[in-house]
Every structure is written in structure tokens, then in C-alpha cells.
Amino acid sequence: FSLDVGGILRDRIAWYAVVCIAINVNALLLCGSRGGLVAMFAGLCVAFPIGLRARKYAIATFAIIVPLVLAMAIVLSRGLSFTTLARVGGLEFRSSIASLVDSMRMRHWHDALNAAYAYFPAGSGAGTYRNAYLPFQQLGDNRTFANADNLYIELFVEQGLPGIALLLALISVIILSLFRIRRSLQPIDQGLCVAGAYAVTSCAVSEVTDFGLLLPPNAITMSIVMSLLVSRSLQLQEGSSQRKVL
């Protein structure tokens, strides 16, 4: 368990990464999003073991602890409060379960699923959610929802069975790509695998209570990340096939 502190301090890219992670953690602590906190934790649970597999124990620990300490220092120095942690700490298990079951979001999801079944199997059409679910609104509040706050339900309503099948195919390709990259011993591939695993996992979990991938910046970023994973996986597969031929 050794850490080349001097090497990291001299590495400009490493500090770029630390600052970017700290900014994201800082935003998460301040915004009050409990779903975002759960998504970050899920991403770390998947990415951290991959980093440990590469025997980069100290670096993996450094990459988590230093940005977290930096983010907390920024919040405290500005006299701000950890809104997200406060919301999580104020929860009580029994009352939280009861409020979750009777929440506006859950009632709306009930109506949305009724709409999805009505439009099954082809769906109502891309971009039609705002109007497509309205005839089936029974339990939700008397207001119009532009999005379902659950990308999977929204996809099911709008694109039906083809959309779900396409999503499952995409997830399968990404998981296969990550496994291929994970077998590579090159440092760049190890880093790409850790970053890709975290990004894909945290994004997939966050979309259970959000619709972030519908926002162009998020969609473009994830498209780039997934394209990198798939293209690098194919490169490694082609290299392996050529070595077998030789």
C-alpha cells in the first residue's frame, strides 16, 4: 500500500481529476438530491473493486478521500450546509417508507404504467409523454408532468417494447465492453474501465428517480463515454484475434 505523493503532486492531469471530482461532490452535497447520493454510492461500489483489482489501492483511496475532503472544506469555508446529508439524516425508516409509498412520484408512476400498458407494444411515440399519460391520470396530482421522473417508465410509455429491447441491448453491449477492457493490463484501459463502470452504474441508478439523460449535455457526455468503451473493446478484441492468427 504505497503512494507516490510526489508523483501525484507533479501530475497536472491528476489534479484536474481531483478538482473535477471535488466540484461534483460539492454540488451533490449542496443540491439536496438523495437519489444522486445513492447513485454516487452505487457507482463507487462497482468502480472501487475494479480499481483494487489493478492493485492501485493507495491511488483508489486517494482519488476518493482527497476530493471528498476538498469538497467538504469548500462547503464549510463558505458557511454553507450539507443539504443532501441533512435530508438523508432526517429520515426515519418507517415514516420514510410510508411517505414513499404515498408520494406524488409513486402515484404518478402508477398512472404512467397504466398509460404504458394502454399504448403497448409500440408506445405513444418519442417526445409525447407530456400528453400521452394525461388520459390515464387518476392517482397523480391535478397537474401536468413533462417527465415521469423515471427514465425507464417514460421510455416504456413513449417507445414501448422496442424501446425497452433497444435499452437492454445497449446495456448488454456496454457490460460486455467493460468486461473486455477489464482484462487488459494497460493502465489506460484500467482507468477507462473504472471511469466507465462508475459513469454507467451511477447514471443507470440515478435514472430511476430522474430523467437526466434527456438533457443534451448529459446525453452527449454519456454517448461519448459509451462510444469510447465500445470502440476500445473492439480494438482489444481485434488485437487478440490477430495474435491468435499469428
Coordinates of C-alpha atoms in Angstrom, one line a residue, residues 50-58:
I50 CA -12.2 -2.7 -10.3
G51 CA -9.6 -0.2 -9.2
L52 CA -8.5 -2.6 -6.4
R53 CA -8.2 -5.4 -8.9
A54 CA -5.5 -3.3 -10.7
R55 CA -3.6 -3.2 -7.3
K56 CA -3.9 0.5 -7.2
Y57 CA -5.1 0.5 -3.6
A58 CA -3.5 3.8 -2.5

